[in-house]
Short mmCIF file of C-alpha atoms and ligand atoms in Angstrom, two decimals:
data_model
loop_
_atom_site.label_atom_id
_atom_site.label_comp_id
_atom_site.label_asym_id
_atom_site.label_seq_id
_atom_site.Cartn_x
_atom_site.Cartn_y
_atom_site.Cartn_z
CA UNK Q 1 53.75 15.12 155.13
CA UNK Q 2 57.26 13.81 153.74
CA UNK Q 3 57.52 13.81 149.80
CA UNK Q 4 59.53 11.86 148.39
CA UNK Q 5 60.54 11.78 144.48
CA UNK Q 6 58.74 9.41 142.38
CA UNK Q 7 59.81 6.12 141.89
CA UNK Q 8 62.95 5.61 139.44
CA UNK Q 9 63.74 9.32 139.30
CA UNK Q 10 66.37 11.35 140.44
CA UNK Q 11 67.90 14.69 141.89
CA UNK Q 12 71.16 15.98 140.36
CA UNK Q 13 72.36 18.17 143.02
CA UNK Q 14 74.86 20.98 143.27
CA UNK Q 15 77.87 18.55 143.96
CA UNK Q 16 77.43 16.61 140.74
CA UNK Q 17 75.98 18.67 138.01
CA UNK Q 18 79.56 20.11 136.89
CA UNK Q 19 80.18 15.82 135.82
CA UNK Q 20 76.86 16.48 133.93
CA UNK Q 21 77.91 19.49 132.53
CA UNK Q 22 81.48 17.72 131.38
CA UNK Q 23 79.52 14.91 129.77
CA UNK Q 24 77.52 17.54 127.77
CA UNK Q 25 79.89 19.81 126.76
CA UNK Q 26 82.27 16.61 125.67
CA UNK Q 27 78.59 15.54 123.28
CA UNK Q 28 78.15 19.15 121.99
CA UNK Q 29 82.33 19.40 120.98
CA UNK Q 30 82.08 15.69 119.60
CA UNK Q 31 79.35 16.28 117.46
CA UNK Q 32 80.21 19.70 116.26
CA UNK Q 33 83.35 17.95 115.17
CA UNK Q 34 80.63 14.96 113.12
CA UNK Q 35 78.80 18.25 111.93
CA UNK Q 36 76.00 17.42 113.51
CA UNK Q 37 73.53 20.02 114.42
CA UNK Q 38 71.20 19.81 117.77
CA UNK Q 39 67.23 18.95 117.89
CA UNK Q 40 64.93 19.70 120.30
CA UNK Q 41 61.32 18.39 120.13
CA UNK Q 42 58.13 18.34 122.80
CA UNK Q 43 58.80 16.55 125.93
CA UNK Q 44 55.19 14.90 125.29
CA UNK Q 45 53.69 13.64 121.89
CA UNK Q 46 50.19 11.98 120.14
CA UNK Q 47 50.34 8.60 121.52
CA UNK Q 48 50.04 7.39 118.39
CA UNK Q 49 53.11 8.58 117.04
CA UNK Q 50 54.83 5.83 119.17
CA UNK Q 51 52.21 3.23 118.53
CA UNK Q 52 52.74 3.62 114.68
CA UNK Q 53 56.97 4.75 115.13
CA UNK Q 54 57.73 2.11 117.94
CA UNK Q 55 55.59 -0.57 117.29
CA UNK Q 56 52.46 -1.97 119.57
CA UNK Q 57 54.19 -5.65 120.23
CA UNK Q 58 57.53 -3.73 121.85
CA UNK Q 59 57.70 -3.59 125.52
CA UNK Q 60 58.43 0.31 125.03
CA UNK Q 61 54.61 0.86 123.41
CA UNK Q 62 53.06 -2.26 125.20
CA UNK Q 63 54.08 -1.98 128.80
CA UNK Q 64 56.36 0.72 129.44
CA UNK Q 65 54.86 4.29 128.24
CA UNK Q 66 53.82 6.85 130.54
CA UNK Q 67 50.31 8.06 128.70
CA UNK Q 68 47.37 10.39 129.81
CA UNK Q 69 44.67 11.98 128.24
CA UNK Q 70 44.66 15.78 128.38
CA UNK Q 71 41.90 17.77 129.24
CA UNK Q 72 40.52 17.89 125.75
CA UNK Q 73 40.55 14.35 125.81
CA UNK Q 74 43.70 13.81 123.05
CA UNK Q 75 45.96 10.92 123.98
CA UNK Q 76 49.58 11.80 124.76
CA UNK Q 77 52.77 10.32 125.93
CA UNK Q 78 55.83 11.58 127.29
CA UNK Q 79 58.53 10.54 125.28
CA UNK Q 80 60.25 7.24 126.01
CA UNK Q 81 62.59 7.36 122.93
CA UNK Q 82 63.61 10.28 120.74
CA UNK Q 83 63.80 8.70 117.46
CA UNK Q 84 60.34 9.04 116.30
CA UNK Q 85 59.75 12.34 117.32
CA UNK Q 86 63.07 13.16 115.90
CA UNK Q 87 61.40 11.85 112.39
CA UNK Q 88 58.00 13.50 113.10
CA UNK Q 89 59.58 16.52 113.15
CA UNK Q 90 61.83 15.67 110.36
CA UNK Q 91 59.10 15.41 107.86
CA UNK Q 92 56.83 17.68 109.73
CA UNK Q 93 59.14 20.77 108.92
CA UNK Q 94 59.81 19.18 105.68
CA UNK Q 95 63.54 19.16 106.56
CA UNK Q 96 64.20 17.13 103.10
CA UNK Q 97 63.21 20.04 101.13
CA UNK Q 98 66.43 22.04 103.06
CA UNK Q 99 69.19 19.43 102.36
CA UNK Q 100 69.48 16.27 101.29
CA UNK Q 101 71.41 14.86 104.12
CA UNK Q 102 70.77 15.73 107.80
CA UNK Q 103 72.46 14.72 111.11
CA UNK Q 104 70.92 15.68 114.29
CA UNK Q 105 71.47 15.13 117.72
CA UNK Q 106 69.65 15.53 121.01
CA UNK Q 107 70.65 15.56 124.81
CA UNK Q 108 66.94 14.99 126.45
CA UNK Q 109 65.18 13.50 129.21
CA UNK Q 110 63.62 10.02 128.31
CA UNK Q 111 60.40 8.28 130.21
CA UNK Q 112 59.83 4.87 130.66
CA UNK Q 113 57.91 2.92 132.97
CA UNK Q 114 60.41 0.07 133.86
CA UNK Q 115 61.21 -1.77 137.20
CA UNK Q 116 63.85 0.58 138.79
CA UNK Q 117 67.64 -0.87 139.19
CA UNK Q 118 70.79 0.29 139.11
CA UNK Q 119 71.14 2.13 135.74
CA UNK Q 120 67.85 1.68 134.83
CA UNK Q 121 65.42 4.54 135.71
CA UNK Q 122 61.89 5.50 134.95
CA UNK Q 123 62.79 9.16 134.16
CA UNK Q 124 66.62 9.00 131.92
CA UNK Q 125 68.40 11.28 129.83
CA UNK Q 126 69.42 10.14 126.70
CA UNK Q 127 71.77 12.10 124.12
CA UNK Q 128 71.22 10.52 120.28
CA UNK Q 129 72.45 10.95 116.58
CA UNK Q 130 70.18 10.15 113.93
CA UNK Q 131 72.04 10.90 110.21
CA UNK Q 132 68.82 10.68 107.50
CA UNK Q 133 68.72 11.04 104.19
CA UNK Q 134 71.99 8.71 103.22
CA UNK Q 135 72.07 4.73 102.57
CA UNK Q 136 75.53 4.58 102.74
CA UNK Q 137 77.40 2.14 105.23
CA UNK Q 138 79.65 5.01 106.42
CA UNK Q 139 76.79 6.63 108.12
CA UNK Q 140 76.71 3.56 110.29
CA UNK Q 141 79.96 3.66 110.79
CA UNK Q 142 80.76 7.31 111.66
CA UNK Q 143 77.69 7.46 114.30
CA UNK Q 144 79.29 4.29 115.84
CA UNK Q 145 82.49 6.41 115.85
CA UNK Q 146 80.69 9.17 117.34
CA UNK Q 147 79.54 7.84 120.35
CA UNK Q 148 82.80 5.78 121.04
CA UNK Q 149 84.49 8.71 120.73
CA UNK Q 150 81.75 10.62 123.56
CA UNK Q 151 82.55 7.60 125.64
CA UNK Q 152 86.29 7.64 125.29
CA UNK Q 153 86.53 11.70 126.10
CA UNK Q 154 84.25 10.31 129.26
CA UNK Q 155 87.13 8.05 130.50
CA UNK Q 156 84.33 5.16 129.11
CA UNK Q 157 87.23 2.91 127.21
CA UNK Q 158 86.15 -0.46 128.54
CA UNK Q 159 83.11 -1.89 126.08
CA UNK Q 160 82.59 -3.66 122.81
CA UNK Q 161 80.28 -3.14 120.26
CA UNK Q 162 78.05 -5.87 119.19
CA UNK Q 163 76.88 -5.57 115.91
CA UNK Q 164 74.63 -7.68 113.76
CA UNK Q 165 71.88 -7.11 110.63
CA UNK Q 166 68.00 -8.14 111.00
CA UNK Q 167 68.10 -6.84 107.07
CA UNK Q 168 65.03 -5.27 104.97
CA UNK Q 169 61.63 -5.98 106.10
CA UNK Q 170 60.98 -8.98 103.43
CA UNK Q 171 64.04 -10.88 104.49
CA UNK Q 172 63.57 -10.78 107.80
CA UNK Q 173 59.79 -11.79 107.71
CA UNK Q 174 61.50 -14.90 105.00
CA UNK Q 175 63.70 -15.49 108.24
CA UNK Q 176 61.13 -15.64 110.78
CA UNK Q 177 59.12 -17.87 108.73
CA UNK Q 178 62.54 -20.72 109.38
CA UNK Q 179 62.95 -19.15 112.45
CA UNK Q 180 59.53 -20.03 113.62
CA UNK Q 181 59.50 -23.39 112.15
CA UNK Q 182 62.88 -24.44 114.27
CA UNK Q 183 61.52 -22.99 117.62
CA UNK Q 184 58.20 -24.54 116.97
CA UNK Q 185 59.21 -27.93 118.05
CA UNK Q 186 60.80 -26.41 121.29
CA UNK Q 187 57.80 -24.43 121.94
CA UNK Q 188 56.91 -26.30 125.52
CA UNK Q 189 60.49 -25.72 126.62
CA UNK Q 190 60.38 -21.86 125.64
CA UNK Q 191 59.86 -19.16 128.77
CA UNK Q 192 56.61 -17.69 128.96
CA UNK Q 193 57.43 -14.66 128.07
CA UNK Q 194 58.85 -16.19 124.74
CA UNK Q 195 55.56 -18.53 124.20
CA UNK Q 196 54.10 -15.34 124.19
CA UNK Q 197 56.43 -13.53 121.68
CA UNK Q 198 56.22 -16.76 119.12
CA UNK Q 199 53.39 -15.54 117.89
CA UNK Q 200 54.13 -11.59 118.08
CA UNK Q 201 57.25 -10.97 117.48
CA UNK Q 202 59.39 -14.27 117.36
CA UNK Q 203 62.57 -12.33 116.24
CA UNK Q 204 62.78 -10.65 119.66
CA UNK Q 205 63.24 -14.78 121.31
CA UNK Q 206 66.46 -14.52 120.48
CA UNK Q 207 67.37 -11.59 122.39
CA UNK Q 208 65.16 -13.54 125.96
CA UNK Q 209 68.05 -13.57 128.45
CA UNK Q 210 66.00 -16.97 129.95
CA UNK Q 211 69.24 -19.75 130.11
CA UNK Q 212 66.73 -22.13 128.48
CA UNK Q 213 65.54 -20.11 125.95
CA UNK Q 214 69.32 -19.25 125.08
CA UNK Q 215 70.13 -23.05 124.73
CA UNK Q 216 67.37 -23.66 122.52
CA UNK Q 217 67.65 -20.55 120.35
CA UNK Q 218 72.02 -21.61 119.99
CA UNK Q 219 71.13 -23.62 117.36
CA UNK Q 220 68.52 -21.79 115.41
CA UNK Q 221 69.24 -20.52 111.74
CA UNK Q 222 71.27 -17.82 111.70
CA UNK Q 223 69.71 -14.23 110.03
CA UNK Q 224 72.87 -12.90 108.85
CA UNK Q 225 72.84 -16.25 106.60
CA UNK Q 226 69.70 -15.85 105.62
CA UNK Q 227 69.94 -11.95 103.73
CA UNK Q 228 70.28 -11.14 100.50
CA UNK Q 229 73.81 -10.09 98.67
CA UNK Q 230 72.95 -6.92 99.09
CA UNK Q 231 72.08 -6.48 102.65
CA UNK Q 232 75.15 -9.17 103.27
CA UNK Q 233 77.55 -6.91 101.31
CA UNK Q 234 76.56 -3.62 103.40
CA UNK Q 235 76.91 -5.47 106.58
CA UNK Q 236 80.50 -6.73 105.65
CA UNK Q 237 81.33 -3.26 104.86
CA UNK Q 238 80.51 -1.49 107.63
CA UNK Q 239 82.14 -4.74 109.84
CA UNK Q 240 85.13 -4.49 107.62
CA UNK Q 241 85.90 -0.56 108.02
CA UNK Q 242 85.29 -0.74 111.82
CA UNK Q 243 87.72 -3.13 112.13
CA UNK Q 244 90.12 -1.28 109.90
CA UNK Q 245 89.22 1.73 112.70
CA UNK Q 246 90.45 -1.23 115.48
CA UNK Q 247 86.53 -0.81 117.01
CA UNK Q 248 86.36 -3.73 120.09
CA UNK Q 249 83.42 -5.75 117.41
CA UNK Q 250 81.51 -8.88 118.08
CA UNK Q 251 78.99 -10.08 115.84
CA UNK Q 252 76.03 -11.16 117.64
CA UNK Q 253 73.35 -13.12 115.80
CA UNK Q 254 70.95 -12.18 119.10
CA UNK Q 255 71.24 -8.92 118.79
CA UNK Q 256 67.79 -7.56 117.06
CA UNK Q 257 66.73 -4.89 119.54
CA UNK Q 258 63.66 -4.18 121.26
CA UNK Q 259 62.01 -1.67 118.64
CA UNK Q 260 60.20 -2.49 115.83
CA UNK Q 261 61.78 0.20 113.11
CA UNK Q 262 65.23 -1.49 112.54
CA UNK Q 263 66.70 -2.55 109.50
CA UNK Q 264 69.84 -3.93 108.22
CA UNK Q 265 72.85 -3.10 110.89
CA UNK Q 266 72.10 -3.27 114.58
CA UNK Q 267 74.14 -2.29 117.27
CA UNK Q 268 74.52 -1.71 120.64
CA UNK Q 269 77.85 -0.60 123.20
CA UNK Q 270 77.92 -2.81 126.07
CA UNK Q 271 80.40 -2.60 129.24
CA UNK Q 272 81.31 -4.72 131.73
CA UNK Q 273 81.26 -1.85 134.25
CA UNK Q 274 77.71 -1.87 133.87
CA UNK Q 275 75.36 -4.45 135.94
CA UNK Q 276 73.47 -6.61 134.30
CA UNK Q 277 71.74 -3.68 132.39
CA UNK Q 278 75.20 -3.15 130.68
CA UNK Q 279 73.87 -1.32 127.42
CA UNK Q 280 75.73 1.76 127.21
CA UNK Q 281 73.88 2.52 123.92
CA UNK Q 282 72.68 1.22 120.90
CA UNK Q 283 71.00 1.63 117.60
CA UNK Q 284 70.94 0.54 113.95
CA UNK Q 285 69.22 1.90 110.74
CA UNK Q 286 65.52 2.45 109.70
CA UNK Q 287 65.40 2.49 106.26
CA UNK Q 288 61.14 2.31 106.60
CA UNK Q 289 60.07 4.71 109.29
CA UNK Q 290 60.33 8.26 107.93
CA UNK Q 291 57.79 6.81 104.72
CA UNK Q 292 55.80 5.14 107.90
CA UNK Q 293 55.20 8.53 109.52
CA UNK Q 294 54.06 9.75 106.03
CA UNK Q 295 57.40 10.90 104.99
CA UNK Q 296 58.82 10.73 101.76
CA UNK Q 297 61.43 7.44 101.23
CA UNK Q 298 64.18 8.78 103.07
CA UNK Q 299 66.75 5.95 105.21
CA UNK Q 300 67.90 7.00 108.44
CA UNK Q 301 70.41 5.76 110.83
CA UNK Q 302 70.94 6.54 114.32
CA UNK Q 303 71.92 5.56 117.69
CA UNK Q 304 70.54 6.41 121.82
CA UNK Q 305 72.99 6.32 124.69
CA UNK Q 306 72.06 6.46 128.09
CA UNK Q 307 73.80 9.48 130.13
CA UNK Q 308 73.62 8.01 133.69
CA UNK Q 309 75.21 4.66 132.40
CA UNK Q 310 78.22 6.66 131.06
CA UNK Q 311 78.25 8.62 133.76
CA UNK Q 312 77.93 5.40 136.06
CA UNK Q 313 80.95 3.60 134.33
CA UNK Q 314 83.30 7.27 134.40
CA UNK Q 315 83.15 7.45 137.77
CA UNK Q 316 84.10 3.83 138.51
CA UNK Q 317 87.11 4.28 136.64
CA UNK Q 318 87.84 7.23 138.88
CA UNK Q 319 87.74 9.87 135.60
CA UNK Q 320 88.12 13.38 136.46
CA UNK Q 321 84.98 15.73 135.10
CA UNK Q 322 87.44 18.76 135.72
CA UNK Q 323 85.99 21.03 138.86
CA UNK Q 324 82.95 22.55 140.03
CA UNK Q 325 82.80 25.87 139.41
CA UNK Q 326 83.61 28.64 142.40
CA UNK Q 327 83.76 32.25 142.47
CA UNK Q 328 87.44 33.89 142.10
CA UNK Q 329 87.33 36.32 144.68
CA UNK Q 330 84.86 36.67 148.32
CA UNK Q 331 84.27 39.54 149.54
CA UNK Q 332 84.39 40.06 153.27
CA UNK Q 333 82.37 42.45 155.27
CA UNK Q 334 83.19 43.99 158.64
CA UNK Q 335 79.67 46.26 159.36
CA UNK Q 336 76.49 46.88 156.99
CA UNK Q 337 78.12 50.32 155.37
CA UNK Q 338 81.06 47.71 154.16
CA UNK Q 339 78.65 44.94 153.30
CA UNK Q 340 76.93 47.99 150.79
CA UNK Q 341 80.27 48.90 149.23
CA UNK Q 342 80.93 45.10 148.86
CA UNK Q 343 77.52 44.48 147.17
CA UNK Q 344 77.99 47.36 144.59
CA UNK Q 345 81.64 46.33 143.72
CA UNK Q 346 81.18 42.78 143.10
CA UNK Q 347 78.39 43.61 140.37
CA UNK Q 348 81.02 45.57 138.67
CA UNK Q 349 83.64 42.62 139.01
CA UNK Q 350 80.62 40.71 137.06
CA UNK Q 351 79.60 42.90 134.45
CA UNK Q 352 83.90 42.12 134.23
CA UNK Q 353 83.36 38.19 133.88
CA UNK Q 354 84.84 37.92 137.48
CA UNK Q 355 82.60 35.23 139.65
CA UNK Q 356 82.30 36.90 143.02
CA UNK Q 357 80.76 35.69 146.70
CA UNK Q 358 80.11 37.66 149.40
CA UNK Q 359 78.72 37.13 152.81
CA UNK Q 360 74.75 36.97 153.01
CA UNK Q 361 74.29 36.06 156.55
CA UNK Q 362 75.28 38.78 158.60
CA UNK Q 363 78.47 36.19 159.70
CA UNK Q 364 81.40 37.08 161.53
CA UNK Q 365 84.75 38.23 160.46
CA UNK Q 366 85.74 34.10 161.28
CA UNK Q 367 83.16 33.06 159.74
CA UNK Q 368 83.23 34.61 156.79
CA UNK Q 369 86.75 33.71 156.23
CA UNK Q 370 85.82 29.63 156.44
CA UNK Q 371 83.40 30.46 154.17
CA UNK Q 372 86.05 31.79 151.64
CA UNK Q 373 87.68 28.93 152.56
CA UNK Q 374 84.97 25.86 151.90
CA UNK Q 375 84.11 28.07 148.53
CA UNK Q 376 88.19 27.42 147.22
CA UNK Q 377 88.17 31.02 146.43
CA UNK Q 378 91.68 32.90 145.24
CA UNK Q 379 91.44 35.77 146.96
CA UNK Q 380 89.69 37.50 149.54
CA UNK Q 381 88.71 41.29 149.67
CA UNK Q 382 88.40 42.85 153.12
CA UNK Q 383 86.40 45.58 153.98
CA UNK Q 384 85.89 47.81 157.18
CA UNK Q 385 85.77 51.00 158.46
CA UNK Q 386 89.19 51.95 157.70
CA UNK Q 387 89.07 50.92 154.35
CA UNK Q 388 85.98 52.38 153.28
CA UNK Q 389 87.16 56.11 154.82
CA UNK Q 390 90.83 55.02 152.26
CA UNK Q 391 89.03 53.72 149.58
CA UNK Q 392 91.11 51.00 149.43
CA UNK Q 393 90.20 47.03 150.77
CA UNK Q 394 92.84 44.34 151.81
CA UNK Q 395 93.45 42.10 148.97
CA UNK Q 396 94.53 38.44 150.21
CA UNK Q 397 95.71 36.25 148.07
CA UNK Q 398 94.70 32.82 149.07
CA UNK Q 399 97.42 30.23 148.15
CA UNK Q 400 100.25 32.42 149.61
CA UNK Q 401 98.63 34.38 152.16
CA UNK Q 402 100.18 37.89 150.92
CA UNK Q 403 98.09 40.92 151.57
CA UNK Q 404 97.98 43.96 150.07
CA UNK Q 405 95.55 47.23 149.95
CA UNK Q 406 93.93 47.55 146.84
CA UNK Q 407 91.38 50.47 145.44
CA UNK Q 408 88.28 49.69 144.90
CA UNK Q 409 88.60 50.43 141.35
CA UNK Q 410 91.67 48.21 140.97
CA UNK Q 411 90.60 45.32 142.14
CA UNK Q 412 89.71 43.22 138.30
CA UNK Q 413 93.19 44.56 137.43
CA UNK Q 414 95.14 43.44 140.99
CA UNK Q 415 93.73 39.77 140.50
CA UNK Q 416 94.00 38.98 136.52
P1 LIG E 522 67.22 2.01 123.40
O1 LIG E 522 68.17 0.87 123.28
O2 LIG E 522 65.85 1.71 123.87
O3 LIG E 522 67.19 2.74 121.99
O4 LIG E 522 67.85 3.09 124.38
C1 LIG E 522 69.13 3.62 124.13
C2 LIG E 522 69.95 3.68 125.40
O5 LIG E 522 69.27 4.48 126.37
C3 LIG E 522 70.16 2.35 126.10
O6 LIG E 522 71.25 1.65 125.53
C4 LIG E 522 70.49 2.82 127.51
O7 LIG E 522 71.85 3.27 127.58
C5 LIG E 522 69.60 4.02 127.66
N1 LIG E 522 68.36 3.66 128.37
C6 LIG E 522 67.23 3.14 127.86
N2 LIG E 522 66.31 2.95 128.83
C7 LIG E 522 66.87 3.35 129.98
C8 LIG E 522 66.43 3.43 131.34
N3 LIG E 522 65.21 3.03 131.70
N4 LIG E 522 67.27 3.93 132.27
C9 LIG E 522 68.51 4.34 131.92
N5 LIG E 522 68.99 4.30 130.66
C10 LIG E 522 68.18 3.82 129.70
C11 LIG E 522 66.46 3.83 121.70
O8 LIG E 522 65.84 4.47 122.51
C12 LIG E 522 66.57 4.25 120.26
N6 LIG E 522 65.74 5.45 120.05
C13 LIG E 522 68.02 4.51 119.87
C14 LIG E 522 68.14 4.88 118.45
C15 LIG E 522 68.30 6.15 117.95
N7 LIG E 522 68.05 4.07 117.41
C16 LIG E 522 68.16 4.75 116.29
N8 LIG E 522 68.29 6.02 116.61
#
């Protein structure tokens, strides 16, 4: 029997996970620096927390979600997004009644049941910043700031953020009423996918990457002239201080994501280093859903930002994630009493915050030493016979070669 990993997952092995770790300690500084304190929720939920959070007509809910009944028969599904659960648990605690204002984040593992491609997994981690309990345009600003400053620490400087505003629920449906009407003439020229979406969710047409669908939908009313002052104003604020920040903007009337929670600004990082999936991240606000998951009114902003895409784009431009870690010091063994000695000594060195190797495969003296060697290791200790009877092993210092004959109580001291 061969196994083989499912479809669209992964293994992050040895050689790559310090890049991962980089990445994730770069998220954790970044947001401690936004204030922003972590969130960790259930890797599985009710199925119909995503049903009634995501919406039944996105391809998230409708096509992609990996769901199973459990043995008591409940419905569940492992999470494909984090921002519902994120506001489950947000009213679920009752987190209003701590603090007004709250800004979370989360690094976790994401499931979705999509056609595998480069960047584009069935199984992806995610990190996110929700900020709930404020209206005010320089939420959606500073969580845009946020993540372009995760990316930028990640040698990520290369993207653009497209921004628009879908606006509050009654405009929008207002818009989709003209929207409708224009595309209704073009219907027989619309993809079938789009057909299909003109009568469930016609907003999401102009987002179809089709070419003819695009040519069509050029000339269809715009939604960002169709809001109200108010949602207009908010939108021209947050485009006007991100420009004052010199953000890389472009205002893109197409841009009206794929879930069903949005309102007002919309926006999503896009690189040309990525493939055709070339969404870093993206996001907007959702003034609606924490009341829709039985909340009290509360607006919330937030964004998601795929870690293997940053990750993907990093390496191409050759970034640096610092080094792996290796041990400081290998211990070399000449016969079993010296391989004893060595065993105790290096837990000391540990309990001393040293990181220590030694041999575990009976190997030869050679051997041993090309081990030391492959590991990148400062120093080796050497132990044999004589040295046990002195007390005393050969220190060698790696990057000049001297040697010297250190106690075994010395040795923390002889190589700080
Ligand atoms: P989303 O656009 O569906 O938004 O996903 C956010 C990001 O996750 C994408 O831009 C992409 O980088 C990454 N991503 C999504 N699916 C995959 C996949 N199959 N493979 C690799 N990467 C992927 C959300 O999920 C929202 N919850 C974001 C949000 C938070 N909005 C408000 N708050």
């Amino acid at each position: 029997m061969n196994f083989r990993k499912p479809k669209g997952t992964k293994d992050i092995l040895p050689k790559d996970i310090y890049k991962w770790h980089y990445a994730e300690q770069v998220i954790r500084d970044v947001t401690a620096l936004y204030n922003f304190s972590e969130v960790r929720t259930p890797t599985f939920e009710y199925t119909e927390l995503f049903k009634r959070g995501v919406g039944t007509d996105t391809d998230i809910v409708g096509k992609e979600m990996y769901t199973f009944d459990d043995k008591s028969g409940d419905s569940l599904t492992l999470r494909p997004e984090g921002t519902a659960p994120v506001m489950r648990a947000f009213v679920e605690n009752s987190m209003l009644n701590d603090a007004p204002l709250h800004k979370l984040y989360y690094i976790t593992n994401m499931f979705r049941y999509e056609r595998p491609q480069a960047g584009r997994y069935r199984e992806h981690t995610q990190f996110g910043g929700e900020i709930l309990g404020s209206d005010s345009f320089y939420t959606d600003v500073e969580l845009i700031l946020l993540a372009k400053e995760v990316y930028n620490r990640c040698g990520v400087n290369n993207f653009k953020v497209k921004i628009n505003s879908i606006g509050k629920p009654d405009e929008r449906n207002a818009y989709v009423a003209k929207l409708r009407d224009y595309l209704k003439d073009n219907l027989a020229a619309l993809s079938d996918d789009s057909k299909r979406r003109f009568e469930t969710n016609a907003l999401r047409i102009l987002d179809s990457k089709n070419p003819g669908d695009r040519t069509i939908t050029d000339s269809a009313p715009k939604i960002l002239d169709h809001l109200g002052t108010e949602s207009r104003s908010r939108f021209d604020k947050v485009v006007n201080e991100l420009t004052k920040l010199s953000v890389n903007l472009e205002v893109d009337f197409r841009l009206v994501r794929g879930l069903d929670y949005y309102t007002d600004t919309t926006f999503e990082f896009v690189s040309e280093d990525l493939g055709s999936q070339d969404a870093l991240g993206g996001g907007g606000r959702y003034d609606g859903l924490i009341e829709q998951l039985g909340g009290k009114p509360c607006p919330g902003v937030g964004f998601g930002s795929g870690l293997e895409r940053v990750l993907i784009v990093a390496e191409k431009n050759g970034f640096t994630f610092g080094e792996p870690n290796k041990p400081v010091i290998y211990f070399i063994s000449l016969n079993d009493a010296a391989r004893d000695k060595a065993f105790e000594l290096i837990q000391a060195l540990r309990k001393n915050n040293i990181a220590c190797e030694t041999d575990m495969l009976n190997r030869s003296f050679k051997a041993q030493m090309r081990d030391a060697n492959r590991l990148g290791v400062k120093y080796v200790y050497i132990l044999g016979e004589d040295e046990l009877n002195k007390g005393k092993g050969q220190l060698k210092n790696m990057s000049d070669s001297s040697q010297s004959e250190v106690e075994f109580d010395k040795i923390a001291e002889a190589i700080s």
